Amino acid sequence: MTLKEIVSLLQAEVICENNHLDKTVKYAFAADLMSDVLRLDTSEMILITGLANLQTIRTAEMSDISYILFVRDKQISPEMVELAKESNIALIQCKQSMFRVCGELYIAGLKPIY
Amino acid sequence: MEFNFNIEGGNFSHAGAASSEVKKVLKQLNVDVSLIKRIVVALYEAEVNVVAHAYEGMMKVVLSSDFIEVTITDRGPGIPDISLAMKEGYSTASPQVREMGFGAGMGLPNIKKNCDKLEIVSKVNEGTTVKMTTFFS
Ligand SMILES: Nc1ncnc2c1ncn2[C@@H]1O[C@H](COP(=O)(O)OP(=O)(O)OP(=O)(O)O)[C@@H](O)[C@H]1O
Ligand SMILES: [Mg+2]
């Protein structure tokens, strides 16, 4: 599905799109632990996380992850948005819990990376 | 080519800044993207370790046509038992570090996985030196 479809399914808010809204997303990985994200060999995915700080963006930057979805209405700081723009990463945000988001996206066809 | 960056201990808002600069250079040099990812993930893990576990550090990057060698030296508590620290899951990270999304004890094993050569030298109460080498072919 496209990032745009994910946004409308979850009634999510787009924080910064960096021209990624029409991109197709096939895989997802959910984690609050950046140590876990850094161990992945795949980059083609959306990162679903409840951890909203600069290190989330840095971790995505280093891992070549282009899309991040923040769950549970987290505060996204201006510094995070700035870094995401520099690194060409789309940030979206929704209110639902991690479990619900993962369930809905799984049903909608997103695949786990392993 | 040689570059040097400072790493501030304890300051998570800058953690990754040095690795990010190295990534930009490697991209400009048209290094293969999956190789760049391996290199910068290792650097970032090591940089975060300085921020999380030490007081201050330096990243020295030596780039040649066939390899990149990065040495991160810090002033800090040092690692008393390096083979224990290399074990998956071993961590002494503080609650603040865990709040930042780190402290799973996976960093050093991940560095080893992502570079071709890893050397760690450490002296308790003085500091740690982590040297990572990756070949371009
Ligand atoms: N530069 C350093 N100075 C002092 N101790 C260190 C340093 N780097 C690593 N260590 C020690 O080695 C342990 C293991 O490091 P490692 O990077 O594998 O895990 P971590 O940093 O605790 O968690 P993670 O990397 O998964 O976020 C650390 O918890 C710490 O005790
Ligand atoms: Mg670590």
PDB file of C-alpha atoms and ligand atoms in Angstrom:
ATOM      1  CA  MET A   1       0.000   0.000   0.000  1.00  0.00           C
ATOM      2  CA  THR A   2       1.088   3.613  -0.408  1.00  0.00           C
ATOM      3  CA  LEU A   3       2.059   5.844   2.488  1.00  0.00           C
ATOM      4  CA  LYS A   4      -1.002   7.921   1.636  1.00  0.00           C
ATOM      5  CA  GLU A   5      -3.242   4.863   2.081  1.00  0.00           C
ATOM      6  CA  ILE A   6      -1.642   4.168   5.452  1.00  0.00           C
ATOM      7  CA  VAL A   7      -2.350   7.755   6.479  1.00  0.00           C
ATOM      8  CA  SER A   8      -6.016   7.541   5.514  1.00  0.00           C
ATOM      9  CA  LEU A   9      -6.547   4.069   7.011  1.00  0.00           C
ATOM     10  CA  LEU A  10      -5.240   5.228  10.388  1.00  0.00           C
ATOM     11  CA  GLN A  11      -6.540   8.783  10.068  1.00  0.00           C
ATOM     12  CA  ALA A  12      -2.981   9.729  10.767  1.00  0.00           C
ATOM     13  CA  GLU A  13      -1.443  13.150  10.611  1.00  0.00           C
ATOM     14  CA  VAL A  14       1.380  13.865   8.208  1.00  0.00           C
ATOM     15  CA  ILE A  15       4.131  15.748  10.027  1.00  0.00           C
ATOM     16  CA  CYS A  16       6.456  15.961   7.056  1.00  0.00           C
ATOM     17  CA  GLU A  17       6.054  14.055   3.850  1.00  0.00           C
ATOM     18  CA  ASN A  18       9.292  14.759   1.978  1.00  0.00           C
ATOM     19  CA  ASN A  19       7.543  13.659  -1.224  1.00  0.00           C
ATOM     20  CA  HIS A  20       7.059  10.121   0.015  1.00  0.00           C
ATOM     21  CA  LEU A  21       3.229  10.016   0.177  1.00  0.00           C
ATOM     22  CA  ASP A  22       2.832   8.180  -3.127  1.00  0.00           C
ATOM     23  CA  LYS A  23       5.593   5.671  -2.413  1.00  0.00           C
ATOM     24  CA  THR A  24       4.630   2.032  -1.989  1.00  0.00           C
ATOM     25  CA  VAL A  25       5.324   0.471   1.379  1.00  0.00           C
ATOM     26  CA  LYS A  26       5.443  -3.336   1.555  1.00  0.00           C
ATOM     27  CA  TYR A  27       7.099  -4.073   4.869  1.00  0.00           C
ATOM     28  CA  ALA A  28       6.845  -2.845   8.441  1.00  0.00           C
ATOM     29  CA  PHE A  29       8.807  -3.236  11.630  1.00  0.00           C
ATOM     30  CA  ALA A  30       7.590  -2.128  15.050  1.00  0.00           C
ATOM     31  CA  ALA A  31       9.982  -1.297  17.888  1.00  0.00           C
ATOM     32  CA  ASP A  32      10.650   1.159  20.662  1.00  0.00           C
ATOM     33  CA  LEU A  33      14.163  -0.162  20.977  1.00  0.00           C
ATOM     34  CA  MET A  34      16.538   1.498  18.532  1.00  0.00           C
ATOM     35  CA  SER A  35      19.139  -1.187  19.254  1.00  0.00           C
ATOM     36  CA  ASP A  36      16.724  -3.608  17.549  1.00  0.00           C
ATOM     37  CA  VAL A  37      16.173  -1.383  14.534  1.00  0.00           C
ATOM     38  CA  LEU A  38      19.918  -1.047  13.996  1.00  0.00           C
ATOM     39  CA  ARG A  39      20.245  -4.819  13.665  1.00  0.00           C
ATOM     40  CA  LEU A  40      17.989  -5.060  10.627  1.00  0.00           C
ATOM     41  CA  ASP A  41      19.457  -5.719   7.221  1.00  0.00           C
ATOM     42  CA  THR A  42      16.378  -4.396   5.415  1.00  0.00           C
ATOM     43  CA  SER A  43      15.758  -0.716   4.747  1.00  0.00           C
ATOM     44  CA  GLU A  44      12.615  -0.955   2.620  1.00  0.00           C
ATOM     45  CA  MET A  45      10.038  -0.565   5.358  1.00  0.00           C
ATOM     46  CA  ILE A  46       8.024   1.692   7.568  1.00  0.00           C
ATOM     47  CA  LEU A  47       9.198   1.925  11.159  1.00  0.00           C
ATOM     48  CA  ILE A  48       6.315   1.918  13.640  1.00  0.00           C
ATOM     49  CA  THR A  49       7.404   3.247  17.015  1.00  0.00           C
ATOM     50  CA  GLY A  50       6.300   4.831  20.263  1.00  0.00           C
ATOM     51  CA  LEU A  51       9.732   6.327  20.835  1.00  0.00           C
ATOM     52  CA  ALA A  52       9.745   9.949  19.769  1.00  0.00           C
ATOM     53  CA  ASN A  53      13.144  11.544  20.140  1.00  0.00           C
ATOM     54  CA  LEU A  54      16.061  12.632  17.973  1.00  0.00           C
ATOM     55  CA  GLN A  55      17.622   9.183  18.182  1.00  0.00           C
ATOM     56  CA  THR A  56      14.576   7.693  16.432  1.00  0.00           C
ATOM     57  CA  ILE A  57      15.309   9.925  13.451  1.00  0.00           C
ATOM     58  CA  ARG A  58      19.072   9.344  13.626  1.00  0.00           C
ATOM     59  CA  THR A  59      18.524   5.590  13.735  1.00  0.00           C
ATOM     60  CA  ALA A  60      16.313   5.777  10.643  1.00  0.00           C
ATOM     61  CA  GLU A  61      18.881   7.956   8.912  1.00  0.00           C
ATOM     62  CA  MET A  62      21.699   5.465   9.574  1.00  0.00           C
ATOM     63  CA  SER A  63      19.498   2.503   8.595  1.00  0.00           C
ATOM     64  CA  ASP A  64      18.223   4.131   5.361  1.00  0.00           C
ATOM     65  CA  ILE A  65      14.631   3.947   6.606  1.00  0.00           C
ATOM     66  CA  SER A  66      12.508   6.547   4.806  1.00  0.00           C
ATOM     67  CA  TYR A  67       9.181   6.336   6.664  1.00  0.00           C
ATOM     68  CA  ILE A  68       8.409   6.565  10.382  1.00  0.00           C
ATOM     69  CA  LEU A  69       4.980   6.201  11.966  1.00  0.00           C
ATOM     70  CA  PHE A  70       4.670   7.397  15.572  1.00  0.00           C
ATOM     71  CA  VAL A  71       1.850   5.850  17.587  1.00  0.00           C
ATOM     72  CA  ARG A  72      -0.013   7.073  20.671  1.00  0.00           C
ATOM     73  CA  ASP A  73       0.014  10.770  19.825  1.00  0.00           C
ATOM     74  CA  LYS A  74       3.650  11.413  20.671  1.00  0.00           C
ATOM     75  CA  GLN A  75       5.137  14.898  20.732  1.00  0.00           C
ATOM     76  CA  ILE A  76       7.297  15.425  17.664  1.00  0.00           C
ATOM     77  CA  SER A  77       9.808  18.204  18.334  1.00  0.00           C
ATOM     78  CA  PRO A  78      10.829  20.810  15.729  1.00  0.00           C
ATOM     79  CA  GLU A  79      14.405  19.425  15.937  1.00  0.00           C
ATOM     80  CA  MET A  80      13.101  15.992  14.966  1.00  0.00           C
ATOM     81  CA  VAL A  81      11.243  17.444  11.980  1.00  0.00           C
ATOM     82  CA  GLU A  82      14.307  19.387  10.899  1.00  0.00           C
ATOM     83  CA  LEU A  83      16.524  16.306  11.045  1.00  0.00           C
ATOM     84  CA  ALA A  84      13.898  14.258   9.190  1.00  0.00           C
ATOM     85  CA  LYS A  85      13.798  16.868   6.418  1.00  0.00           C
ATOM     86  CA  GLU A  86      17.580  16.868   6.143  1.00  0.00           C
ATOM     87  CA  SER A  87      17.594  13.085   5.897  1.00  0.00           C
ATOM     88  CA  ASN A  88      14.591  12.926   3.566  1.00  0.00           C
ATOM     89  CA  ILE A  89      12.428  10.903   5.953  1.00  0.00           C
ATOM     90  CA  ALA A  90       8.616  11.081   6.063  1.00  0.00           C
ATOM     91  CA  LEU A  91       7.072  11.362   9.526  1.00  0.00           C
ATOM     92  CA  ILE A  92       3.485  10.461  10.257  1.00  0.00           C
ATOM     93  CA  GLN A  93       1.684  10.256  13.536  1.00  0.00           C
ATOM     94  CA  CYS A  94      -1.483   8.636  14.820  1.00  0.00           C
ATOM     95  CA  LYS A  95      -3.424   8.343  18.053  1.00  0.00           C
ATOM     96  CA  GLN A  96      -3.953   4.572  18.226  1.00  0.00           C
ATOM     97  CA  SER A  97      -1.899   2.138  20.269  1.00  0.00           C
ATOM     98  CA  MET A  98       0.995   0.160  18.832  1.00  0.00           C
ATOM     99  CA  PHE A  99      -0.956  -3.118  18.973  1.00  0.00           C
ATOM    100  CA  ARG A 100      -3.947  -1.683  17.133  1.00  0.00           C
ATOM    101  CA  VAL A 101      -1.825  -0.011  14.486  1.00  0.00           C
ATOM    102  CA  CYS A 102       0.157  -3.175  13.841  1.00  0.00           C
ATOM    103  CA  GLY A 103      -3.043  -5.238  13.637  1.00  0.00           C
ATOM    104  CA  GLU A 104      -4.732  -2.864  11.213  1.00  0.00           C
ATOM    105  CA  LEU A 105      -1.712  -2.562   8.964  1.00  0.00           C
ATOM    106  CA  TYR A 106      -1.170  -6.326   8.987  1.00  0.00           C
ATOM    107  CA  ILE A 107      -4.764  -6.907   7.883  1.00  0.00           C
ATOM    108  CA  ALA A 108      -4.348  -4.220   5.238  1.00  0.00           C
ATOM    109  CA  GLY A 109      -1.489  -6.220   3.759  1.00  0.00           C
ATOM    110  CA  LEU A 110       1.767  -4.869   5.163  1.00  0.00           C
ATOM    111  CA  LYS A 111       4.262  -7.684   5.653  1.00  0.00           C
ATOM    112  CA  PRO A 112       6.612  -8.254   8.560  1.00  0.00           C
ATOM    113  CA  ILE A 113      10.257  -8.124   7.470  1.00  0.00           C
ATOM    114  CA  TYR A 114      10.788 -11.516   9.067  1.00  0.00           C
TER     115      TYR A 114
ATOM    116  CA  MET B   1      41.577  11.641   3.381  1.00  0.00           C
ATOM    117  CA  GLU B   2      41.312  12.115   7.090  1.00  0.00           C
ATOM    118  CA  PHE B   3      38.562  13.637   9.228  1.00  0.00           C
ATOM    119  CA  ASN B   4      38.171  14.211  12.954  1.00  0.00           C
ATOM    120  CA  PHE B   5      35.001  14.758  14.963  1.00  0.00           C
ATOM    121  CA  ASN B   6      34.363  15.390  18.639  1.00  0.00           C
ATOM    122  CA  ILE B   7      31.809  13.298  20.499  1.00  0.00           C
ATOM    123  CA  GLU B   8      30.167  14.747  23.579  1.00  0.00           C
ATOM    124  CA  GLY B   9      29.497  12.265  26.368  1.00  0.00           C
ATOM    125  CA  GLY B  10      25.995  12.291  27.824  1.00  0.00           C
ATOM    126  CA  ASN B  11      24.527  14.548  25.149  1.00  0.00           C
ATOM    127  CA  PHE B  12      21.982  12.486  23.271  1.00  0.00           C
ATOM    128  CA  SER B  13      20.792  15.396  21.176  1.00  0.00           C
ATOM    129  CA  HIS B  14      24.085  15.312  19.253  1.00  0.00           C
ATOM    130  CA  ALA B  15      24.533  11.550  19.245  1.00  0.00           C
ATOM    131  CA  GLY B  16      24.949  10.487  15.639  1.00  0.00           C
ATOM    132  CA  ALA B  17      26.154  13.832  14.303  1.00  0.00           C
ATOM    133  CA  ALA B  18      29.645  12.493  13.527  1.00  0.00           C
ATOM    134  CA  SER B  19      28.348   9.299  11.898  1.00  0.00           C
ATOM    135  CA  SER B  20      25.968  11.409   9.843  1.00  0.00           C
ATOM    136  CA  GLU B  21      28.873  13.492   8.477  1.00  0.00           C
ATOM    137  CA  VAL B  22      30.737  10.321   7.509  1.00  0.00           C
ATOM    138  CA  LYS B  23      27.618   9.052   5.748  1.00  0.00           C
ATOM    139  CA  LYS B  24      27.466  12.233   3.648  1.00  0.00           C
ATOM    140  CA  VAL B  25      31.110  11.821   2.601  1.00  0.00           C
ATOM    141  CA  LEU B  26      30.632   8.150   1.645  1.00  0.00           C
ATOM    142  CA  LYS B  27      27.541   9.052  -0.397  1.00  0.00           C
ATOM    143  CA  GLN B  28      29.483  11.732  -2.252  1.00  0.00           C
ATOM    144  CA  LEU B  29      32.153   9.165  -3.038  1.00  0.00           C
ATOM    145  CA  ASN B  30      29.442   6.912  -4.510  1.00  0.00           C
ATOM    146  CA  VAL B  31      30.185   4.001  -2.216  1.00  0.00           C
ATOM    147  CA  ASP B  32      27.614   1.197  -2.585  1.00  0.00           C
ATOM    148  CA  VAL B  33      24.515   2.027  -0.479  1.00  0.00           C
ATOM    149  CA  SER B  34      24.343  -1.276   1.369  1.00  0.00           C
ATOM    150  CA  LEU B  35      28.026  -0.961   2.265  1.00  0.00           C
ATOM    151  CA  ILE B  36      27.423   2.608   3.479  1.00  0.00           C
ATOM    152  CA  LYS B  37      24.645   1.323   5.684  1.00  0.00           C
ATOM    153  CA  ARG B  38      26.895  -1.335   7.256  1.00  0.00           C
ATOM    154  CA  ILE B  39      29.666   1.198   7.866  1.00  0.00           C
ATOM    155  CA  VAL B  40      27.509   3.952   9.351  1.00  0.00           C
ATOM    156  CA  VAL B  41      25.444   1.596  11.523  1.00  0.00           C
ATOM    157  CA  ALA B  42      28.709   0.380  13.105  1.00  0.00           C
ATOM    158  CA  LEU B  43      29.917   3.965  13.559  1.00  0.00           C
ATOM    159  CA  TYR B  44      26.636   5.086  15.018  1.00  0.00           C
ATOM    160  CA  GLU B  45      26.569   2.222  17.532  1.00  0.00           C
ATOM    161  CA  ALA B  46      30.106   3.126  18.608  1.00  0.00           C
ATOM    162  CA  GLU B  47      29.288   6.835  18.746  1.00  0.00           C
ATOM    163  CA  VAL B  48      26.191   6.185  20.860  1.00  0.00           C
ATOM    164  CA  ASN B  49      28.341   4.045  23.180  1.00  0.00           C
ATOM    165  CA  VAL B  50      30.570   7.061  23.865  1.00  0.00           C
ATOM    166  CA  VAL B  51      27.515   9.233  24.535  1.00  0.00           C
ATOM    167  CA  ALA B  52      25.903   6.553  26.696  1.00  0.00           C
ATOM    168  CA  HIS B  53      28.877   5.169  28.602  1.00  0.00           C
ATOM    169  CA  ALA B  54      31.790   7.654  28.487  1.00  0.00           C
ATOM    170  CA  TYR B  55      32.536  11.341  29.158  1.00  0.00           C
ATOM    171  CA  GLU B  56      33.930  12.546  25.852  1.00  0.00           C
ATOM    172  CA  GLY B  57      35.433  11.130  22.714  1.00  0.00           C
ATOM    173  CA  MET B  58      36.973  11.642  19.310  1.00  0.00           C
ATOM    174  CA  MET B  59      36.191   9.979  16.002  1.00  0.00           C
ATOM    175  CA  LYS B  60      39.069   9.750  13.557  1.00  0.00           C
ATOM    176  CA  VAL B  61      38.207   8.647  10.051  1.00  0.00           C
ATOM    177  CA  VAL B  62      40.846   7.545   7.560  1.00  0.00           C
ATOM    178  CA  LEU B  63      39.549   6.982   4.052  1.00  0.00           C
ATOM    179  CA  SER B  64      41.529   5.447   1.220  1.00  0.00           C
ATOM    180  CA  SER B  65      40.475   4.020  -2.104  1.00  0.00           C
ATOM    181  CA  ASP B  66      40.140   0.492  -0.722  1.00  0.00           C
ATOM    182  CA  PHE B  67      39.130   0.861   2.914  1.00  0.00           C
ATOM    183  CA  ILE B  68      37.713   3.056   5.636  1.00  0.00           C
ATOM    184  CA  GLU B  69      39.252   2.896   9.087  1.00  0.00           C
ATOM    185  CA  VAL B  70      37.498   4.636  11.952  1.00  0.00           C
ATOM    186  CA  THR B  71      38.978   4.963  15.414  1.00  0.00           C
ATOM    187  CA  ILE B  72      36.796   6.169  18.256  1.00  0.00           C
ATOM    188  CA  THR B  73      38.724   7.012  21.390  1.00  0.00           C
ATOM    189  CA  ASP B  74      37.023   8.090  24.583  1.00  0.00           C
ATOM    190  CA  ARG B  75      37.825   9.235  28.056  1.00  0.00           C
ATOM    191  CA  GLY B  76      35.536   7.278  30.352  1.00  0.00           C
ATOM    192  CA  PRO B  77      35.103   4.385  32.739  1.00  0.00           C
ATOM    193  CA  GLY B  78      36.573   1.839  30.326  1.00  0.00           C
ATOM    194  CA  ILE B  79      35.376  -1.745  29.855  1.00  0.00           C
ATOM    195  CA  PRO B  80      36.661  -4.144  32.547  1.00  0.00           C
ATOM    196  CA  ASP B  81      35.848  -7.331  30.614  1.00  0.00           C
ATOM    197  CA  ILE B  82      35.689  -6.863  26.850  1.00  0.00           C
ATOM    198  CA  SER B  83      34.634 -10.421  26.004  1.00  0.00           C
ATOM    199  CA  LEU B  84      31.714 -10.072  28.432  1.00  0.00           C
ATOM    200  CA  ALA B  85      30.772  -6.699  26.902  1.00  0.00           C
ATOM    201  CA  MET B  86      30.768  -8.331  23.448  1.00  0.00           C
ATOM    202  CA  LYS B  87      28.081 -10.823  24.535  1.00  0.00           C
ATOM    203  CA  GLU B  88      24.585 -10.176  23.173  1.00  0.00           C
ATOM    204  CA  GLY B  89      22.401  -8.777  25.931  1.00  0.00           C
ATOM    205  CA  TYR B  90      25.156  -7.622  28.265  1.00  0.00           C
ATOM    206  CA  SER B  91      24.564  -3.991  29.210  1.00  0.00           C
ATOM    207  CA  THR B  92      25.295  -1.616  32.054  1.00  0.00           C
ATOM    208  CA  ALA B  93      23.262   1.186  30.444  1.00  0.00           C
ATOM    209  CA  SER B  94      21.555   3.640  32.796  1.00  0.00           C
ATOM    210  CA  PRO B  95      17.774   4.134  32.888  1.00  0.00           C
ATOM    211  CA  GLN B  96      18.256   7.443  30.983  1.00  0.00           C
ATOM    212  CA  VAL B  97      20.054   5.585  28.193  1.00  0.00           C
ATOM    213  CA  ARG B  98      17.244   3.017  28.038  1.00  0.00           C
ATOM    214  CA  GLU B  99      14.703   5.804  27.778  1.00  0.00           C
ATOM    215  CA  MET B 100      16.491   6.971  24.648  1.00  0.00           C
ATOM    216  CA  GLY B 101      15.853   3.583  23.030  1.00  0.00           C
ATOM    217  CA  PHE B 102      19.257   2.044  23.750  1.00  0.00           C
ATOM    218  CA  GLY B 103      20.806  -0.290  26.283  1.00  0.00           C
ATOM    219  CA  ALA B 104      19.861  -3.701  24.937  1.00  0.00           C
ATOM    220  CA  GLY B 105      23.453  -4.872  24.983  1.00  0.00           C
ATOM    221  CA  MET B 106      23.355  -5.401  21.223  1.00  0.00           C
ATOM    222  CA  GLY B 107      25.647  -2.596  20.079  1.00  0.00           C
ATOM    223  CA  LEU B 108      29.087  -4.193  20.229  1.00  0.00           C
ATOM    224  CA  PRO B 109      27.913  -7.478  18.624  1.00  0.00           C
ATOM    225  CA  ASN B 110      26.247  -5.399  15.907  1.00  0.00           C
ATOM    226  CA  ILE B 111      29.447  -3.440  15.305  1.00  0.00           C
ATOM    227  CA  LYS B 112      31.289  -6.721  14.879  1.00  0.00           C
ATOM    228  CA  LYS B 113      28.676  -7.927  12.410  1.00  0.00           C
ATOM    229  CA  ASN B 114      28.830  -4.743  10.354  1.00  0.00           C
ATOM    230  CA  CYS B 115      32.560  -4.197   9.917  1.00  0.00           C
ATOM    231  CA  ASP B 116      35.353  -6.346   8.527  1.00  0.00           C
ATOM    232  CA  LYS B 117      37.799  -5.837  11.387  1.00  0.00           C
ATOM    233  CA  LEU B 118      37.115  -4.707  14.946  1.00  0.00           C
ATOM    234  CA  GLU B 119      39.720  -3.995  17.607  1.00  0.00           C
ATOM    235  CA  ILE B 120      38.835  -2.830  21.109  1.00  0.00           C
ATOM    236  CA  VAL B 121      41.365  -1.669  23.669  1.00  0.00           C
ATOM    237  CA  SER B 122      40.212  -0.395  27.030  1.00  0.00           C
ATOM    238  CA  LYS B 123      41.652   0.680  30.333  1.00  0.00           C
ATOM    239  CA  VAL B 124      39.424   0.920  33.399  1.00  0.00           C
ATOM    240  CA  ASN B 125      38.994   4.512  34.637  1.00  0.00           C
ATOM    241  CA  GLU B 126      40.814   5.868  31.595  1.00  0.00           C
ATOM    242  CA  GLY B 127      38.885   5.052  28.466  1.00  0.00           C
ATOM    243  CA  THR B 128      38.193   2.905  25.458  1.00  0.00           C
ATOM    244  CA  THR B 129      39.401   2.795  21.874  1.00  0.00           C
ATOM    245  CA  VAL B 130      37.293   1.087  19.236  1.00  0.00           C
ATOM    246  CA  LYS B 131      38.823   0.678  15.787  1.00  0.00           C
ATOM    247  CA  MET B 132      36.629  -0.440  12.896  1.00  0.00           C
ATOM    248  CA  THR B 133      37.881  -1.250   9.422  1.00  0.00           C
ATOM    249  CA  THR B 134      35.777  -1.984   6.356  1.00  0.00           C
ATOM    250  CA  PHE B 135      37.122  -2.779   2.889  1.00  0.00           C
ATOM    251  CA  PHE B 136      35.390  -1.417  -0.178  1.00  0.00           C
ATOM    252  CA  SER B 137      35.706  -4.538  -2.292  1.00  0.00           C
TER     253      SER B 137
HETATM  254  N1  LIG C   1      32.836   3.357  25.129  1.00  0.00           N
HETATM  255  C1  LIG C   1      32.500   2.633  26.205  1.00  0.00           C
HETATM  256  N2  LIG C   1      32.933   2.985  27.461  1.00  0.00           N
HETATM  257  C2  LIG C   1      32.609   2.263  28.531  1.00  0.00           C
HETATM  258  N3  LIG C   1      31.860   1.153  28.501  1.00  0.00           N
HETATM  259  C3  LIG C   1      31.408   0.742  27.301  1.00  0.00           C
HETATM  260  C4  LIG C   1      31.691   1.455  26.093  1.00  0.00           C
HETATM  261  N4  LIG C   1      31.127   0.798  25.073  1.00  0.00           N
HETATM  262  C5  LIG C   1      30.492  -0.271  25.592  1.00  0.00           C
HETATM  263  N5  LIG C   1      30.653  -0.309  26.938  1.00  0.00           N
HETATM  264  C6  LIG C   1      30.179  -1.356  27.884  1.00  0.00           C
HETATM  265  O1  LIG C   1      29.836  -2.514  27.148  1.00  0.00           O
HETATM  266  C7  LIG C   1      28.442  -2.800  27.330  1.00  0.00           C
HETATM  267  C8  LIG C   1      27.873  -3.406  26.063  1.00  0.00           C
HETATM  268  O2  LIG C   1      27.896  -2.428  25.009  1.00  0.00           O
HETATM  269  P1  LIG C   1      26.844  -2.565  23.823  1.00  0.00           P
HETATM  270  O3  LIG C   1      27.046  -1.444  22.888  1.00  0.00           O
HETATM  271  O4  LIG C   1      26.937  -3.938  23.262  1.00  0.00           O
HETATM  272  O5  LIG C   1      25.437  -2.460  24.587  1.00  0.00           O
HETATM  273  P2  LIG C   1      24.726  -1.166  25.187  1.00  0.00           P
HETATM  274  O6  LIG C   1      25.401   0.066  24.708  1.00  0.00           O
HETATM  275  O7  LIG C   1      24.623  -1.352  26.656  1.00  0.00           O
HETATM  276  O8  LIG C   1      23.271  -1.295  24.559  1.00  0.00           O
HETATM  277  P3  LIG C   1      22.874  -1.088  22.976  1.00  0.00           P
HETATM  278  O9  LIG C   1      24.167  -0.891  22.233  1.00  0.00           O
HETATM  279  O10 LIG C   1      22.143  -2.314  22.583  1.00  0.00           O
HETATM  280  O11 LIG C   1      22.032   0.113  22.940  1.00  0.00           O
HETATM  281  C9  LIG C   1      27.836  -1.482  27.756  1.00  0.00           C
HETATM  282  O12 LIG C   1      26.632  -1.638  28.465  1.00  0.00           O
HETATM  283  C10 LIG C   1      28.933  -0.914  28.631  1.00  0.00           C
HETATM  284  O13 LIG C   1      28.959  -1.546  29.892  1.00  0.00           O
HETATM  285 MG    MG C   2      25.737   0.315  22.645  1.00  0.00          MG
END
